[in-house]
Amino acid sequence: MRFPSILFGLAFLVAGCGNDAGETPPPPAPPAPEESPARVDAPGQTASVSIEDFEPILGDGWTGNLVYADPNAEGGQGTADVDLEVSREGQTLTLDFSFPGSPQGNGSAPLEISEDGDWINDEMVLRREQNGDMLTLLTRQECIEGRYIATCEYLYDISETEFSIAKAYRLAGEEEQRFGHQYSFQRDAAG
């Protein structure tokens, strides 16, 4: 069963952003960082993933930050410190976020991996690459950004010591992708 992805809505809680009541599209976001999905070309075929691929990120001890597009911030981006704990039940991971500087942003988000491995929530898995102990996944879904129909892409980097989720989106009718946000976490290797 697929359901709307709520994971990335947490970025807007921290950023203090919501739906834009204006009629004009959002202003262009700053260029995406090199590791974001905005700089990744998707292949024409799909890939698959399993719940076991996420086992390296289970547990606690993850510390990092959230970088998000914020047109009101210097440089067009805001940041927030964030900690993460990941648990698993069946085919679903639960990501528990805590924001030390902004506890009102604390929350949980599920990542449900489909039995056939083609989906993470309602994101289709497009690419899977293994480079050493780092697994990289690229997914895509139709989404709403503010009040606009868009296509969102997510880039997951998964290892025992590094975990990140980056989002980029393209508004309907536009060619250029915009940077949404990026969660980046690190933790010490299990000893």
Coordinates of N, CA and C in Angstrom, one line a residue:
M1 N 0.8 -1.2 0.0 CA 0.0 0.0 0.0 C 0.9 1.2 0.0
R2 N 0.6 2.1 -0.9 CA 1.3 3.4 -1.0 C 0.5 4.5 -0.4
F3 N 1.2 5.5 0.2 CA 0.5 6.7 0.8 C 1.4 7.9 0.6
P4 N 0.8 9.1 0.7 CA 1.6 10.3 0.4 C 2.8 10.4 1.3
S5 N 3.8 10.8 0.8 CA 5.1 11.0 1.6 C 5.0 12.3 2.4
I6 N 5.1 12.1 3.8 CA 5.1 13.3 4.6 C 6.4 13.7 5.2
L7 N 7.4 12.8 4.9 CA 8.7 13.0 5.4 C 9.2 14.4 5.2
F8 N 9.0 14.9 4.0 CA 9.7 16.2 3.6 C 8.9 17.4 4.0
G9 N 7.7 17.2 4.5 CA 6.9 18.3 5.1 C 7.5 18.9 6.3
L10 N 8.4 18.1 7.0 CA 9.0 18.6 8.2 C 9.9 19.7 7.9
A11 N 10.5 19.8 6.7 CA 11.3 20.9 6.3 C 10.6 22.2 6.4
F12 N 9.3 22.1 6.0 CA 8.5 23.4 6.0 C 8.1 23.8 7.4
L13 N 8.0 22.9 8.3 CA 7.7 23.2 9.7 C 8.9 24.0 10.3
V14 N 10.1 23.5 10.0 CA 11.3 24.2 10.5 C 11.5 25.5 9.8
A15 N 11.2 25.6 8.5 CA 11.5 26.8 7.7 C 10.4 27.8 7.9
G16 N 9.3 27.4 8.5 CA 8.2 28.3 8.7 C 7.5 28.6 7.4
C17 N 7.6 27.8 6.4 CA 6.9 28.0 5.1 C 5.6 27.2 5.1
G18 N 4.7 27.7 4.2 CA 3.4 27.0 4.1 C 3.0 27.2 2.6
N19 N 1.7 27.0 2.4 CA 1.2 27.3 1.1 C 1.2 28.8 0.8
D20 N 1.6 29.1 -0.4 CA 1.7 30.5 -0.8 C 0.3 30.9 -1.3
A21 N -0.2 32.0 -0.8 CA -1.5 32.5 -1.1 C -1.5 33.3 -2.4
G22 N -0.3 33.7 -2.9 CA -0.2 34.5 -4.1 C -0.4 33.7 -5.3
E23 N -0.6 34.4 -6.4 CA -0.9 33.8 -7.7 C 0.3 33.5 -8.6
T24 N 1.5 34.1 -8.2 CA 2.7 33.9 -9.0 C 3.5 32.8 -8.5
P25 N 4.2 32.1 -9.4 CA 5.0 31.0 -9.0 C 6.1 31.4 -7.9
P26 N 6.6 30.4 -7.1 CA 7.6 30.8 -6.2 C 8.8 31.3 -6.9
P27 N 9.6 32.2 -6.2 CA 10.8 32.7 -6.8 C 11.8 31.6 -7.1
P28 N 12.7 31.7 -8.1 CA 13.7 30.7 -8.3 C 14.5 30.4 -7.1
A29 N 14.7 29.2 -6.8 CA 15.6 28.8 -5.7 C 17.0 28.9 -6.1
P30 N 17.9 28.9 -5.1 CA 19.3 29.0 -5.4 C 19.8 27.7 -6.1
P31 N 20.9 27.7 -6.7 CA 21.4 26.5 -7.4 C 21.4 25.3 -6.4
A32 N 21.1 24.1 -6.9 CA 21.2 22.9 -6.0 C 22.6 22.5 -5.7
P33 N 22.8 22.0 -4.5 CA 24.2 21.5 -4.2 C 24.5 20.3 -5.2
E34 N 25.8 20.1 -5.3 CA 26.2 19.0 -6.3 C 25.6 17.7 -6.0
E35 N 25.3 17.4 -4.7 CA 24.8 16.0 -4.3 C 23.3 16.0 -4.4
S36 N 22.6 17.0 -4.8 CA 21.2 17.0 -4.8 C 20.6 16.3 -6.1
P37 N 19.4 15.9 -6.0 CA 18.8 15.2 -7.2 C 18.7 16.2 -8.4
A38 N 18.8 17.5 -8.2 CA 18.6 18.4 -9.3 C 19.8 18.2 -10.3
R39 N 20.9 17.6 -9.9 CA 22.0 17.4 -10.7 C 22.2 16.0 -11.2
V40 N 21.2 15.2 -11.0 CA 21.3 13.8 -11.4 C 20.4 13.5 -12.6
D41 N 20.9 12.9 -13.6 CA 20.1 12.5 -14.7 C 19.5 11.1 -14.4
A42 N 18.1 11.0 -14.6 CA 17.5 9.7 -14.3 C 17.5 8.9 -15.6
P43 N 17.8 7.6 -15.4 CA 17.8 6.7 -16.6 C 16.3 6.4 -17.1
G44 N 16.2 5.8 -18.2 CA 14.9 5.6 -18.8 C 14.2 4.3 -18.2
Q45 N 14.9 3.6 -17.4 CA 14.3 2.4 -16.8 C 14.2 2.5 -15.3
T46 N 13.5 1.6 -14.7 CA 13.3 1.6 -13.2 C 14.3 0.6 -12.6
A47 N 14.5 0.8 -11.3 CA 15.3 -0.1 -10.5 C 14.4 -0.6 -9.3
S48 N 15.0 -1.3 -8.4 CA 14.2 -1.8 -7.3 C 15.1 -1.7 -6.0
V49 N 14.4 -1.8 -4.9 CA 15.0 -1.7 -3.6 C 14.3 -2.6 -2.6
S50 N 15.0 -3.0 -1.6 CA 14.4 -3.9 -0.6 C 14.5 -3.2 0.8
I51 N 13.7 -3.6 1.7 CA 13.7 -3.1 3.1 C 15.1 -3.4 3.7
E52 N 15.7 -4.5 3.3 CA 17.1 -4.8 3.9 C 18.1 -3.8 3.4
D53 N 17.9 -3.1 2.3 CA 18.9 -2.1 1.9 C 19.0 -0.9 2.9
F54 N 17.9 -0.8 3.7 CA 17.9 0.3 4.7 C 18.4 -0.1 6.1
E55 N 18.8 -1.4 6.3 CA 19.3 -1.8 7.6 C 20.5 -1.1 8.1
P56 N 21.4 -0.6 7.2 CA 22.5 0.1 7.8 C 22.1 1.4 8.5
I57 N 20.9 2.0 8.3 CA 20.6 3.2 9.0 C 19.7 3.0 10.2
L58 N 19.4 1.8 10.5 CA 18.6 1.5 11.7 C 19.3 1.9 13.0
G59 N 18.5 2.4 13.9 CA 19.1 2.8 15.2 C 19.2 4.3 15.4
D60 N 19.9 4.7 16.5 CA 20.0 6.1 16.8 C 21.4 6.6 16.6
G61 N 21.7 7.7 17.1 CA 23.1 8.3 17.0 C 23.3 9.1 15.8
W62 N 22.3 9.3 15.0 CA 22.4 10.1 13.8 C 22.3 11.6 14.2
T63 N 23.3 12.4 13.8 CA 23.3 13.9 14.0 C 23.6 14.5 12.6
G64 N 23.0 15.7 12.4 CA 23.2 16.3 11.1 C 22.5 17.6 11.0
N65 N 22.1 18.0 9.8 CA 21.4 19.2 9.5 C 20.5 19.1 8.4
L66 N 19.6 20.1 8.3 CA 18.6 20.2 7.2 C 19.0 21.5 6.6
V67 N 19.2 21.5 5.3 CA 19.3 22.7 4.4 C 18.1 22.8 3.6
Y68 N 17.4 24.0 3.6 CA 16.2 24.1 2.9 C 16.2 25.5 2.1
A69 N 15.4 25.5 1.0 CA 15.3 26.7 0.3 C 14.5 27.7 1.1
D70 N 15.1 28.9 1.2 CA 14.4 30.0 2.0 C 14.8 31.3 1.3
P71 N 13.8 31.8 0.5 CA 14.1 33.1 -0.2 C 14.4 34.3 0.7
N72 N 14.0 34.2 2.0 CA 14.2 35.3 2.9 C 15.6 35.2 3.6
A73 N 16.3 34.1 3.5 CA 17.6 33.9 4.1 C 18.7 34.4 3.2
E74 N 19.8 34.8 3.9 CA 21.0 35.2 3.1 C 21.4 34.0 2.3
G75 N 21.7 34.2 1.0 CA 22.1 33.1 0.2 C 20.9 32.2 -0.3
G76 N 19.7 32.5 0.1 CA 18.5 31.8 -0.4 C 18.3 30.4 0.3
Q77 N 19.1 30.1 1.4 CA 19.0 28.8 2.0 C 19.0 29.0 3.5
G78 N 18.2 28.2 4.2 CA 18.3 28.2 5.7 C 18.8 26.8 6.1
T79 N 19.3 26.8 7.4 CA 19.7 25.5 7.9 C 19.2 25.3 9.3
A80 N 19.1 24.1 9.7 CA 18.7 23.7 11.1 C 19.4 22.4 11.5
D81 N 19.8 22.3 12.8 CA 20.4 21.1 13.3 C 19.3 20.1 13.5
V82 N 19.5 18.8 13.2 CA 18.5 17.8 13.4 C 19.2 16.5 13.8
D83 N 18.5 15.7 14.7 CA 19.0 14.4 15.0 C 17.9 13.4 14.5
L84 N 18.4 12.1 14.3 CA 17.5 11.1 13.7 C 17.6 9.8 14.4
E85 N 16.5 9.1 14.6 CA 16.5 7.7 15.0 C 15.6 7.0 14.0
V86 N 16.0 5.8 13.6 CA 15.3 5.0 12.6 C 15.0 3.6 13.1
S87 N 13.7 3.3 13.0 CA 13.2 1.9 13.4 C 12.5 1.3 12.3
R88 N 12.3 0.0 12.4 CA 11.6 -0.8 11.4 C 10.6 -1.7 11.9
E89 N 9.4 -1.8 11.2 CA 8.4 -2.8 11.5 C 7.9 -3.3 10.1
G90 N 8.2 -4.5 9.8 CA 7.8 -5.1 8.5 C 8.5 -4.4 7.4
Q91 N 7.6 -3.9 6.5 CA 8.2 -3.2 5.3 C 8.2 -1.7 5.5
T92 N 8.0 -1.2 6.7 CA 8.0 0.2 7.0 C 9.1 0.7 7.9
L93 N 9.8 1.7 7.5 CA 10.8 2.4 8.4 C 10.1 3.6 9.0
T94 N 10.4 3.9 10.3 CA 9.9 5.1 10.9 C 11.1 6.0 11.2
L95 N 11.1 7.2 10.6 CA 12.2 8.2 10.8 C 11.7 9.2 11.9
D96 N 12.3 9.2 13.0 CA 12.0 10.1 14.1 C 13.0 11.2 14.1
F97 N 12.5 12.4 13.8 CA 13.3 13.6 13.7 C 13.2 14.4 15.0
S98 N 14.3 15.0 15.5 CA 14.2 15.9 16.5 C 15.2 17.1 16.2
F99 N 14.6 18.3 16.4 CA 15.3 19.5 16.0 C 15.7 20.2 17.3
P100 N 16.9 20.1 17.8 CA 17.3 20.7 19.1 C 17.0 22.2 19.2
G101 N 17.1 22.9 18.2 CA 16.9 24.4 18.2 C 15.5 24.8 17.9
S102 N 14.6 23.8 17.5 CA 13.3 24.1 17.2 C 12.4 22.9 17.4
P103 N 12.1 22.6 18.7 CA 11.4 21.4 19.1 C 10.0 21.3 18.5
Q104 N 9.4 22.4 18.1 CA 8.1 22.3 17.4 C 8.2 21.6 16.1
G105 N 9.3 21.4 15.5 CA 9.5 20.7 14.3 C 9.7 19.2 14.5
N106 N 9.8 18.7 15.7 CA 10.0 17.3 16.0 C 8.8 16.5 15.4
G107 N 9.1 15.3 14.9 CA 8.1 14.5 14.3 C 8.6 13.2 13.7
S108 N 7.7 12.4 13.3 CA 8.0 11.1 12.7 C 7.5 11.0 11.3
A109 N 8.1 10.2 10.5 CA 7.6 10.0 9.1 C 7.9 8.6 8.7
P110 N 7.0 7.9 8.1 CA 7.1 6.6 7.6 C 7.8 6.5 6.2
L111 N 8.6 5.5 6.0 CA 9.0 5.2 4.6 C 8.6 3.7 4.4
E112 N 7.6 3.5 3.6 CA 7.1 2.2 3.3 C 7.7 1.7 2.0
I113 N 8.4 0.5 2.1 CA 9.0 -0.1 0.9 C 8.0 -1.1 0.3
S114 N 7.6 -1.0 -0.9 CA 6.6 -1.9 -1.5 C 7.2 -3.3 -1.6
E115 N 6.4 -4.3 -1.6 CA 6.8 -5.7 -1.6 C 7.7 -6.0 -2.9
D116 N 7.3 -5.4 -4.0 CA 8.0 -5.6 -5.3 C 9.3 -4.7 -5.4
G117 N 9.5 -3.8 -4.4 CA 10.7 -3.0 -4.4 C 10.7 -1.8 -5.4
D118 N 9.6 -1.6 -6.1 CA 9.5 -0.5 -7.1 C 9.2 0.8 -6.5
W119 N 8.7 0.9 -5.2 CA 8.2 2.1 -4.6 C 8.7 2.3 -3.2
I120 N 9.0 3.6 -2.9 CA 9.2 4.0 -1.5 C 8.0 5.0 -1.3
N121 N 7.1 4.7 -0.4 CA 5.8 5.4 -0.3 C 5.2 5.5 -1.7
D122 N 5.0 6.7 -2.2 CA 4.5 6.8 -3.6 C 5.5 7.4 -4.5
E123 N 6.8 7.1 -4.2 CA 7.9 7.5 -5.1 C 8.4 6.3 -5.8
M124 N 8.4 6.4 -7.2 CA 8.9 5.3 -8.0 C 10.4 5.3 -7.9
V125 N 11.0 4.1 -7.7 CA 12.5 4.0 -7.7 C 13.0 3.9 -9.1
L126 N 13.8 4.9 -9.5 CA 14.3 5.1 -10.8 C 15.8 4.5 -11.0
R127 N 16.6 4.7 -9.9 CA 18.0 4.3 -10.1 C 18.5 3.8 -8.8
R128 N 19.4 2.8 -8.9 CA 20.0 2.2 -7.8 C 21.5 2.0 -8.1
E129 N 22.4 2.6 -7.3 CA 23.8 2.4 -7.5 C 24.6 2.1 -6.2
Q130 N 25.5 1.2 -6.3 CA 26.3 0.8 -5.2 C 27.7 1.2 -5.4
N131 N 28.3 2.1 -4.5 CA 29.6 2.5 -4.7 C 30.3 2.2 -3.3
G132 N 31.1 1.1 -3.3 CA 31.6 0.7 -2.0 C 30.5 0.4 -1.0
D133 N 30.5 0.9 0.2 CA 29.4 0.6 1.1 C 28.3 1.7 1.0
M134 N 28.4 2.6 0.1 CA 27.3 3.6 -0.1 C 26.3 3.2 -1.2
L135 N 25.0 3.1 -0.8 CA 24.0 2.8 -1.7 C 23.3 4.1 -2.0
T136 N 23.1 4.4 -3.3 CA 22.4 5.6 -3.8 C 21.1 5.3 -4.5
L137 N 20.0 5.9 -4.1 CA 18.7 5.6 -4.8 C 18.2 6.9 -5.3
L138 N 17.6 6.9 -6.5 CA 16.9 8.1 -7.0 C 15.4 7.7 -7.2
T139 N 14.5 8.5 -6.7 CA 13.1 8.2 -6.8 C 12.4 9.5 -7.4
R140 N 11.2 9.2 -7.9 CA 10.4 10.3 -8.5 C 8.9 10.1 -8.1
Q141 N 8.2 11.3 -7.9 CA 6.8 11.2 -7.7 C 6.1 12.5 -8.2
E142 N 4.9 12.5 -8.5 CA 4.1 13.7 -8.8 C 3.8 14.3 -7.4
C143 N 3.8 15.6 -7.3 CA 3.7 16.2 -6.0 C 3.1 17.6 -6.2
I144 N 2.8 18.2 -5.0 CA 2.3 19.6 -5.0 C 3.4 20.4 -4.2
E145 N 3.8 21.5 -4.8 CA 4.7 22.4 -4.2 C 4.0 23.8 -4.0
G146 N 3.7 24.1 -2.8 CA 2.9 25.3 -2.5 C 1.5 25.0 -3.1
R147 N 1.1 25.7 -4.1 CA -0.2 25.5 -4.8 C 0.0 25.0 -6.2
Y148 N 1.2 24.5 -6.5 CA 1.5 24.1 -7.9 C 1.8 22.7 -8.1
I149 N 1.3 22.1 -9.2 CA 1.6 20.7 -9.5 C 3.1 20.7 -9.9
A150 N 3.8 19.6 -9.5 CA 5.2 19.5 -9.7 C 5.6 18.0 -9.8
T151 N 6.8 17.8 -10.2 CA 7.4 16.5 -10.2 C 8.6 16.6 -9.2
C152 N 8.6 15.8 -8.2 CA 9.6 15.8 -7.1 C 10.6 14.6 -7.3
E153 N 11.8 14.8 -7.1 CA 12.8 13.8 -7.1 C 13.6 13.8 -5.8
Y154 N 13.9 12.6 -5.3 CA 14.5 12.4 -4.0 C 15.8 11.5 -4.3
L155 N 16.9 11.9 -3.7 CA 18.1 11.2 -3.7 C 18.5 10.7 -2.3
Y156 N 18.6 9.4 -2.2 CA 18.9 8.8 -0.9 C 20.3 8.3 -1.0
D157 N 21.2 8.6 0.0 CA 22.5 8.0 0.2 C 22.5 7.3 1.5
I158 N 22.8 6.0 1.4 CA 22.6 5.1 2.6 C 23.9 4.3 2.9
S159 N 24.4 4.5 4.1 CA 25.5 3.7 4.6 C 25.5 3.6 6.1
E160 N 26.3 2.9 6.7 CA 26.3 2.8 8.2 C 26.7 4.1 8.9
T161 N 27.5 4.9 8.2 CA 28.0 6.1 8.8 C 27.5 7.4 8.2
E162 N 26.8 7.3 7.1 CA 26.2 8.5 6.4 C 24.9 8.2 5.8
F163 N 23.9 9.1 6.0 CA 22.6 9.0 5.5 C 22.1 10.4 5.1
S164 N 21.6 10.5 3.8 CA 21.1 11.8 3.4 C 19.9 11.6 2.5
I165 N 19.0 12.5 2.5 CA 17.8 12.6 1.6 C 17.8 14.0 1.1
A166 N 17.8 14.1 -0.2 CA 17.8 15.4 -0.9 C 16.6 15.5 -1.8
K167 N 15.9 16.6 -1.9 CA 14.8 16.8 -2.7 C 15.0 17.9 -3.7
A168 N 14.6 17.7 -4.9 CA 14.5 18.7 -6.0 C 13.1 18.6 -6.6
Y169 N 12.6 19.7 -7.2 CA 11.3 19.6 -7.9 C 11.3 20.5 -9.1
R170 N 10.4 20.1 -10.0 CA 10.2 20.9 -11.2 C 8.7 21.2 -11.3
L171 N 8.4 22.5 -11.3 CA 7.0 22.9 -11.5 C 6.5 22.5 -12.9
A172 N 5.2 22.2 -13.0 CA 4.6 21.8 -14.3 C 4.8 22.9 -15.2
G173 N 5.3 22.6 -16.4 CA 5.5 23.6 -17.5 C 6.9 24.3 -17.4
E174 N 7.7 23.9 -16.4 CA 9.1 24.5 -16.3 C 10.1 23.4 -16.7
E175 N 11.2 23.8 -17.2 CA 12.3 22.9 -17.5 C 13.3 22.8 -16.3
E176 N 13.5 23.9 -15.6 CA 14.5 23.9 -14.6 C 14.1 23.3 -13.3
Q177 N 14.9 22.4 -12.7 CA 14.6 21.9 -11.4 C 15.0 22.9 -10.3
R178 N 14.3 22.9 -9.2 CA 14.6 23.8 -8.1 C 15.0 22.9 -6.9
F179 N 15.9 23.5 -6.1 CA 16.3 22.8 -4.8 C 15.2 22.9 -3.8
G180 N 14.8 21.8 -3.2 CA 13.8 21.8 -2.1 C 14.5 21.8 -0.8
H181 N 15.2 20.7 -0.4 CA 15.9 20.6 0.8 C 16.7 19.4 0.8
Q182 N 17.6 19.3 1.9 CA 18.5 18.2 2.0 C 18.7 17.9 3.5
Y183 N 18.4 16.7 3.9 CA 18.8 16.2 5.2 C 20.1 15.5 5.1
S184 N 21.1 15.8 5.9 CA 22.4 15.1 5.9 C 22.7 14.7 7.3
F185 N 23.0 13.3 7.5 CA 23.3 12.8 8.8 C 24.6 12.0 8.8
Q186 N 25.2 12.0 10.0 CA 26.4 11.1 10.2 C 26.3 10.5 11.5
R187 N 27.0 9.4 11.7 CA 27.2 8.7 13.0 C 28.4 7.9 12.9
D188 N 28.9 7.6 14.1 CA 30.1 6.7 14.3 C 29.8 5.3 13.8
A189 N 30.8 4.7 13.3 CA 30.6 3.3 12.8 C 30.4 2.4 14.1
A190 N 29.6 1.4 13.9 CA 29.3 0.4 15.0 C 30.6 -0.3 15.3
G191 N 30.9 -0.3 16.6 CA 32.2 -0.9 16.9 C 32.0 -2.1 17.7

